[in-house]
mmCIF file of C-alpha atoms in Angstrom:
data_model
loop_
_atom_site.group_PDB
_atom_site.id
_atom_site.type_symbol
_atom_site.label_atom_id
_atom_site.label_comp_id
_atom_site.label_asym_id
_atom_site.label_seq_id
_atom_site.Cartn_x
_atom_site.Cartn_y
_atom_site.Cartn_z
ATOM 1 C CA MET A 293 159.134 75.688 125.570
ATOM 2 C CA LYS A 294 160.459 77.366 122.452
ATOM 3 C CA ALA A 295 159.440 80.771 121.091
ATOM 4 C CA ALA A 296 161.156 83.141 118.706
ATOM 5 C CA HIS A 297 163.031 85.873 120.544
ATOM 6 C CA GLU A 298 161.145 88.505 118.555
ATOM 7 C CA ASP A 299 157.905 87.047 119.878
ATOM 8 C CA GLN A 300 159.255 87.054 123.422
ATOM 9 C CA LEU A 301 160.043 90.748 123.080
ATOM 10 C CA LEU A 302 156.365 91.372 122.367
ATOM 11 C CA LEU A 303 155.629 90.285 125.945
ATOM 12 C CA LEU A 304 157.456 93.344 127.264
ATOM 13 C CA ASP A 305 155.231 95.623 125.184
ATOM 14 C CA LEU A 306 152.194 93.618 126.233
ATOM 15 C CA GLN A 307 153.151 94.008 129.872
ATOM 16 C CA LYS A 308 153.564 97.774 129.479
ATOM 17 C CA LEU A 309 150.066 98.012 128.069
ATOM 18 C CA ASP A 310 148.679 95.843 130.860
ATOM 19 C CA GLN A 311 150.392 98.040 133.432
ATOM 20 C CA GLN A 312 148.963 101.169 131.824
ATOM 21 C CA GLU A 313 145.495 99.600 131.757
ATOM 22 C CA SER A 314 145.817 98.606 135.407
ATOM 23 C CA ARG A 315 146.885 102.138 136.349
ATOM 24 C CA LEU A 316 143.970 103.692 134.488
ATOM 25 C CA ARG A 317 141.476 101.248 135.989
ATOM 26 C CA HIS A 318 142.803 102.047 139.443
ATOM 27 C CA GLN A 319 142.498 105.758 138.706
ATOM 28 C CA ARG A 320 138.897 105.233 137.612
ATOM 29 C CA ASP A 321 137.968 102.844 140.427
ATOM 30 C CA SER A 322 139.495 105.020 143.154
ATOM 31 C CA HIS A 323 137.703 108.206 142.083
ATOM 32 C CA PRO A 324 135.982 109.918 145.053
ATOM 33 C CA ALA A 325 132.659 109.636 143.220
ATOM 34 C CA HIS A 326 132.449 105.956 144.151
ATOM 35 C CA ALA A 327 132.576 106.740 147.877
ATOM 36 C CA THR A 328 130.098 109.578 147.416
ATOM 37 C CA LEU A 329 127.655 107.365 145.514
ATOM 38 C CA LYS A 330 127.977 104.659 148.149
ATOM 39 C CA GLU A 331 127.214 107.192 150.889
ATOM 40 C CA LEU A 332 124.236 108.540 148.935
ATOM 41 C CA ALA A 333 122.937 105.012 148.357
ATOM 42 C CA GLY A 334 123.153 104.370 152.103
ATOM 43 C CA ARG A 335 121.235 107.546 152.823
ATOM 44 C CA ALA A 336 118.599 106.614 150.242
ATOM 45 C CA ASP A 337 118.183 103.156 151.792
ATOM 46 C CA ASP A 338 117.842 104.641 155.285
ATOM 47 C CA LEU A 339 115.323 107.131 153.963
ATOM 48 C CA ARG A 340 113.250 104.413 152.269
ATOM 49 C CA ARG A 341 113.087 102.418 155.494
ATOM 50 C CA ALA A 342 112.156 105.528 157.468
ATOM 51 C CA ALA A 343 109.485 106.401 154.889
ATOM 52 C CA VAL A 344 107.885 102.962 155.283
ATOM 53 C CA THR A 345 107.763 103.455 159.047
ATOM 54 C CA GLN A 346 106.424 106.995 158.640
ATOM 55 C CA THR A 347 103.666 105.796 156.329
ATOM 56 C CA ALA A 348 102.601 103.266 158.945
ATOM 57 C CA VAL A 349 102.622 105.983 161.630
ATOM 58 C CA ILE A 350 100.422 108.232 159.483
ATOM 59 C CA SER A 351 97.991 105.400 158.834
ATOM 60 C CA ASP A 352 97.747 104.632 162.554
ATOM 61 C CA ILE A 353 97.105 108.276 163.464
ATOM 62 C CA ARG A 354 94.479 108.620 160.738
ATOM 63 C CA ARG A 355 92.658 105.554 162.017
ATOM 64 C CA GLU A 356 92.854 106.941 165.541
ATOM 65 C CA SER A 357 91.495 110.322 164.390
ATOM 66 C CA GLU A 358 88.664 108.711 162.428
ATOM 67 C CA LYS A 359 87.738 106.543 165.399
ATOM 68 C CA LEU A 360 87.659 109.598 167.663
ATOM 69 C CA GLU A 361 85.525 111.499 165.153
ATOM 70 C CA THR A 362 83.063 108.614 164.994
ATOM 71 C CA GLU A 363 82.899 108.470 168.769
ATOM 72 C CA VAL A 364 82.351 112.238 169.029
ATOM 73 C CA ASP A 365 79.489 112.027 166.512
ATOM 74 C CA LYS A 366 77.971 109.128 168.396
ATOM 75 C CA VAL A 367 78.095 110.870 171.783
ATOM 76 C CA ARG A 368 76.944 114.183 170.318
ATOM 77 C CA THR A 369 73.970 112.491 168.627
ATOM 78 C CA ARG A 370 72.915 110.848 171.870
ATOM 79 C CA ARG A 371 73.405 114.108 173.758
ATOM 80 C CA THR A 372 71.181 115.948 171.249
ATOM 81 C CA THR A 373 68.542 113.253 171.574
ATOM 82 C CA GLN A 374 68.575 113.319 175.354
ATOM 83 C CA GLN A 375 68.580 117.110 175.489
ATOM 84 C CA GLY A 376 65.595 117.159 173.116
ATOM 85 C CA ARG A 377 63.651 114.761 175.310
ATOM 86 C CA LEU A 378 64.485 116.881 178.348
ATOM 87 C CA ASP A 379 63.518 120.132 176.640
ATOM 88 C CA GLY A 380 60.342 118.591 175.249
ATOM 89 C CA GLY A 381 59.129 117.463 178.635
ATOM 90 C CA GLU A 382 59.328 113.819 177.686
ATOM 91 C CA VAL A 383 61.298 112.868 180.790
ATOM 92 C CA PRO A 384 59.415 112.056 184.012
ATOM 93 C CA LEU A 385 60.180 114.401 186.899
ATOM 94 C CA ARG A 386 61.798 111.608 188.877
ATOM 95 C CA ASP A 387 64.278 110.988 186.007
ATOM 96 C CA MET A 388 65.175 114.576 185.180
ATOM 97 C CA SER A 389 68.093 114.796 187.618
ATOM 98 C CA ALA A 390 69.611 111.595 186.267
ATOM 99 C CA MET A 391 69.079 112.832 182.702
ATOM 100 C CA GLU A 392 70.791 116.159 183.433
ATOM 101 C CA HIS A 393 73.673 114.288 185.054
ATOM 102 C CA GLU A 394 73.989 112.058 181.986
ATOM 103 C CA ILE A 395 73.990 115.100 179.683
ATOM 104 C CA ALA A 396 76.729 116.719 181.793
ATOM 105 C CA ARG A 397 78.801 113.558 181.574
ATOM 106 C CA MET A 398 78.308 113.481 177.797
ATOM 107 C CA ASP A 399 79.423 117.126 177.563
ATOM 108 C CA GLN A 400 82.618 116.198 179.389
ATOM 109 C CA ARG A 401 83.061 113.126 177.225
ATOM 110 C CA ILE A 402 82.665 115.205 174.051
ATOM 111 C CA SER A 403 85.192 117.733 175.358
ATOM 112 C CA ASP A 404 87.702 114.971 176.164
ATOM 113 C CA LEU A 405 87.204 113.329 172.779
ATOM 114 C CA GLU A 406 87.591 116.633 170.941
ATOM 115 C CA ASP A 407 90.818 117.338 172.827
ATOM 116 C CA ALA A 408 92.088 113.872 171.891
ATOM 117 C CA GLN A 409 91.006 114.436 168.296
ATOM 118 C CA LEU A 410 92.795 117.791 168.172
ATOM 119 C CA ASP A 411 95.935 116.140 169.532
ATOM 120 C CA ALA A 412 95.668 113.420 166.875
ATOM 121 C CA GLU A 413 95.224 116.000 164.131
ATOM 122 C CA GLU A 414 98.296 117.884 165.332
ATOM 123 C CA ARG A 415 100.322 114.669 165.383
ATOM 124 C CA LEU A 416 99.003 113.790 161.941
ATOM 125 C CA GLU A 417 100.029 117.184 160.583
ATOM 126 C CA ALA A 418 103.505 116.771 162.060
ATOM 127 C CA ALA A 419 103.812 113.231 160.681
ATOM 128 C CA GLU A 420 102.694 114.324 157.216
ATOM 129 C CA GLY A 421 105.157 117.219 157.389
ATOM 130 C CA ALA A 422 107.935 114.752 158.208
ATOM 131 C CA GLU A 423 106.839 112.594 155.277
ATOM 132 C CA ARG A 424 106.990 115.597 152.924
ATOM 133 C CA ALA A 425 110.462 116.394 154.235
ATOM 134 C CA MET A 426 111.487 112.815 153.458
ATOM 135 C CA ARG A 427 110.191 113.137 149.908
ATOM 136 C CA ASP A 428 112.102 116.401 149.513
ATOM 137 C CA GLU A 429 115.246 114.740 150.842
ATOM 138 C CA ALA A 430 114.785 111.825 148.430
ATOM 139 C CA VAL A 431 114.576 114.293 145.545
ATOM 140 C CA ALA A 432 117.722 116.042 146.800
ATOM 141 C CA ILE A 433 119.590 112.742 147.089
ATOM 142 C CA ALA A 434 118.555 111.768 143.550
ATOM 143 C CA ALA A 435 119.821 115.131 142.307
ATOM 144 C CA ASP A 436 123.117 114.621 144.150
ATOM 145 C CA VAL A 437 123.467 111.170 142.581
ATOM 146 C CA GLU A 438 122.954 112.579 139.091
ATOM 147 C CA ALA A 439 125.379 115.441 139.744
ATOM 148 C CA THR A 440 128.004 113.051 141.105
ATOM 149 C CA ARG A 441 127.648 110.735 138.135
ATOM 150 C CA ALA A 442 127.884 113.654 135.737
ATOM 151 C CA GLN A 443 131.039 114.912 137.465
ATOM 152 C CA PHE A 444 132.519 111.413 137.392
ATOM 153 C CA SER A 445 131.808 111.112 133.659
ATOM 154 C CA GLU A 446 133.382 114.513 133.048
ATOM 155 C CA ASP A 447 136.457 113.719 135.157
ATOM 156 C CA MET A 448 136.911 110.272 133.615
ATOM 157 C CA SER A 449 136.182 111.079 129.977
ATOM 158 C CA GLY A 450 139.897 111.293 129.152
ATOM 159 C CA VAL A 451 140.704 108.218 131.215
ATOM 160 C CA GLU A 452 137.953 106.186 129.543
ATOM 161 C CA ALA A 453 139.151 107.230 126.098
ATOM 162 C CA GLU A 454 142.741 106.308 126.941
ATOM 163 C CA LEU A 455 141.596 103.026 128.455
ATOM 164 C CA ARG A 456 139.684 102.108 125.308
ATOM 165 C CA ARG A 457 142.706 102.993 123.175
ATOM 166 C CA ILE A 458 145.058 100.883 125.277
ATOM 167 C CA MET A 459 142.654 97.927 125.341
ATOM 168 C CA ALA A 460 142.333 98.062 121.554
ATOM 169 C CA GLU A 461 146.119 98.275 121.149
ATOM 170 C CA ARG A 462 146.500 95.411 123.592
ATOM 171 C CA ARG A 463 144.099 93.205 121.621
ATOM 172 C CA GLU A 464 145.996 93.901 118.402
ATOM 173 C CA LEU A 465 149.336 93.140 120.041
ATOM 174 C CA ALA A 466 148.066 89.957 121.709
ATOM 175 C CA GLU A 467 146.984 88.651 118.287
ATOM 176 C CA ARG A 468 150.632 88.863 117.190
ATOM 177 C CA VAL A 469 151.852 86.701 120.065
ATOM 178 C CA PRO A 470 151.787 82.922 119.479
ATOM 179 C CA GLU A 471 148.961 81.289 121.435
ATOM 180 C CA ASP A 472 151.184 79.023 123.549
ATOM 181 C CA LEU A 473 153.483 81.912 124.491
ATOM 182 C CA LEU A 474 150.504 84.146 125.263
ATOM 183 C CA ALA A 475 149.088 81.415 127.501
ATOM 184 C CA GLU A 476 152.384 81.297 129.421
ATOM 185 C CA TYR A 477 152.304 85.071 129.809
ATOM 186 C CA GLU A 478 148.721 84.997 131.107
ATOM 187 C CA ARG A 479 149.652 82.213 133.537
ATOM 188 C CA SER A 480 152.499 84.325 134.888
ATOM 189 C CA ARG A 481 150.261 87.398 135.049
ATOM 190 C CA SER A 482 147.635 85.508 137.053
ATOM 191 C CA ARG A 483 150.322 84.716 139.644
ATOM 192 C CA ASN A 484 152.455 87.861 139.545
ATOM 193 C CA GLY A 485 150.043 90.604 138.520
ATOM 194 C CA ALA A 486 151.598 93.590 136.807
ATOM 195 C CA LEU A 487 155.109 92.072 136.927
ATOM 196 C CA ALA A 488 154.565 88.961 134.852
ATOM 197 C CA VAL A 489 157.773 89.416 132.861
ATOM 198 C CA ILE A 490 161.308 90.205 133.954
ATOM 199 C CA GLU A 491 163.485 92.005 131.466
ATOM 200 C CA VAL A 492 167.121 91.060 131.818
ATOM 201 C CA ARG A 493 169.035 93.899 130.198
ATOM 202 C CA GLU A 494 172.808 93.920 130.026
ATOM 203 C CA GLY A 495 172.851 91.221 132.698
ATOM 204 C CA VAL A 496 170.621 93.196 135.092
ATOM 205 C CA ALA A 497 167.124 92.048 136.032
ATOM 206 C CA MET A 498 164.507 94.754 135.480
ATOM 207 C CA GLY A 499 161.126 94.381 137.162
ATOM 208 C CA ALA A 500 161.943 91.309 139.223
ATOM 209 C CA ALA A 501 160.019 90.719 142.434
ATOM 210 C CA THR A 502 163.364 89.898 144.054
ATOM 211 C CA ASP A 503 166.954 90.211 142.808
ATOM 212 C CA LEU A 504 167.987 87.237 140.692
ATOM 213 C CA ALA A 505 171.002 85.373 141.933
ATOM 214 C CA PRO A 506 174.230 85.800 139.902
ATOM 215 C CA ALA A 507 174.211 82.060 139.167
ATOM 216 C CA GLU A 508 170.720 82.263 137.659
ATOM 217 C CA LEU A 509 171.687 85.329 135.641
ATOM 218 C CA GLY A 510 174.557 83.266 134.302
ATOM 219 C CA VAL A 511 172.172 80.501 133.294
ATOM 220 C CA ILE A 512 169.910 83.031 131.591
ATOM 221 C CA ALA A 513 172.831 84.436 129.623
ATOM 222 C CA ARG A 514 173.717 80.989 128.263
ATOM 223 C CA ILE A 515 170.304 79.698 127.160
ATOM 224 C CA PRO A 516 169.378 79.870 123.461
ATOM 225 C CA ASP A 517 167.504 82.939 122.228
ATOM 226 C CA ASP A 518 164.398 80.906 121.428
ATOM 227 C CA GLU A 519 164.186 79.269 124.866
ATOM 228 C CA VAL A 520 161.415 80.558 127.139
ATOM 229 C CA TYR A 521 162.782 80.806 130.656
ATOM 230 C CA TRP A 522 160.983 81.029 134.008
ATOM 231 C CA ALA A 523 162.814 82.656 136.910
ATOM 232 C CA GLU A 524 163.271 80.054 139.638
ATOM 233 C CA GLU A 525 162.951 82.461 142.562
ATOM 234 C CA THR A 526 160.008 84.559 141.382
ATOM 235 C CA GLY A 527 158.093 82.394 138.931
ATOM 236 C CA GLN A 528 158.171 85.167 136.322
ATOM 237 C CA LEU A 529 158.888 84.872 132.638
ATOM 238 C CA VAL A 530 162.287 86.179 131.580
ATOM 239 C CA VAL A 531 162.905 88.136 128.371
ATOM 240 C CA ARG A 532 166.475 89.080 127.519
ATOM 241 C CA THR A 533 167.462 92.272 125.752
ATOM 242 C CA GLY A 534 170.755 93.823 124.723
ATOM 243 C CA ALA A 535 173.983 92.047 125.594
ATOM 244 C CA SER A 536 172.098 89.634 127.846
ATOM 245 C CA ARG A 537 171.182 87.631 124.753
#
């Protein structure tokens, strides 16, 4: 294809801007804050899963404690009733021994249930303490996330400003490049990344993925100024400067 040599030269400036943008994006994307935020997000996810499990544990212990309390009240009520009958002389003499034995068994049952209830209450207190610790940790993680983001914003403020400037300059420059030539540049950039264009200066290839053969350099030196040339070996666009024209 044909393109004015002056327009071809714009591709070198465009490539410089693209390389600067790529460098700044890499600087931003490789900032340690990203790894820190990823680690904090992992901790937060683990904590949320643990909190769900802990909530279920607390609910189970509470149900257990309530069941024990109900059973204690039930046995204690019956014990009071039976003791009242015994004290009031309502129990026949032949049944008194059995009644006393039943009351003794209920006393033991109440003692066992109260011990179990105390154990449940202690486990509930520990579980609720663990849950509070999880909430505290969640607050600490959230604070770390905010601090990390703030530090990232502070560190990258200059980079972001420079990136915006370069992107704006790049848009303005791209508008000056003919559409068909710009499309060829973008096609080369999609294949070759930051080295879309080779500058051949004074017969020397600058920015080539591989050295151009002398024969190809000879061909490049002979083509008209307005001819857009693709390097055979590398698939990059070639722009000539200086005596290479």
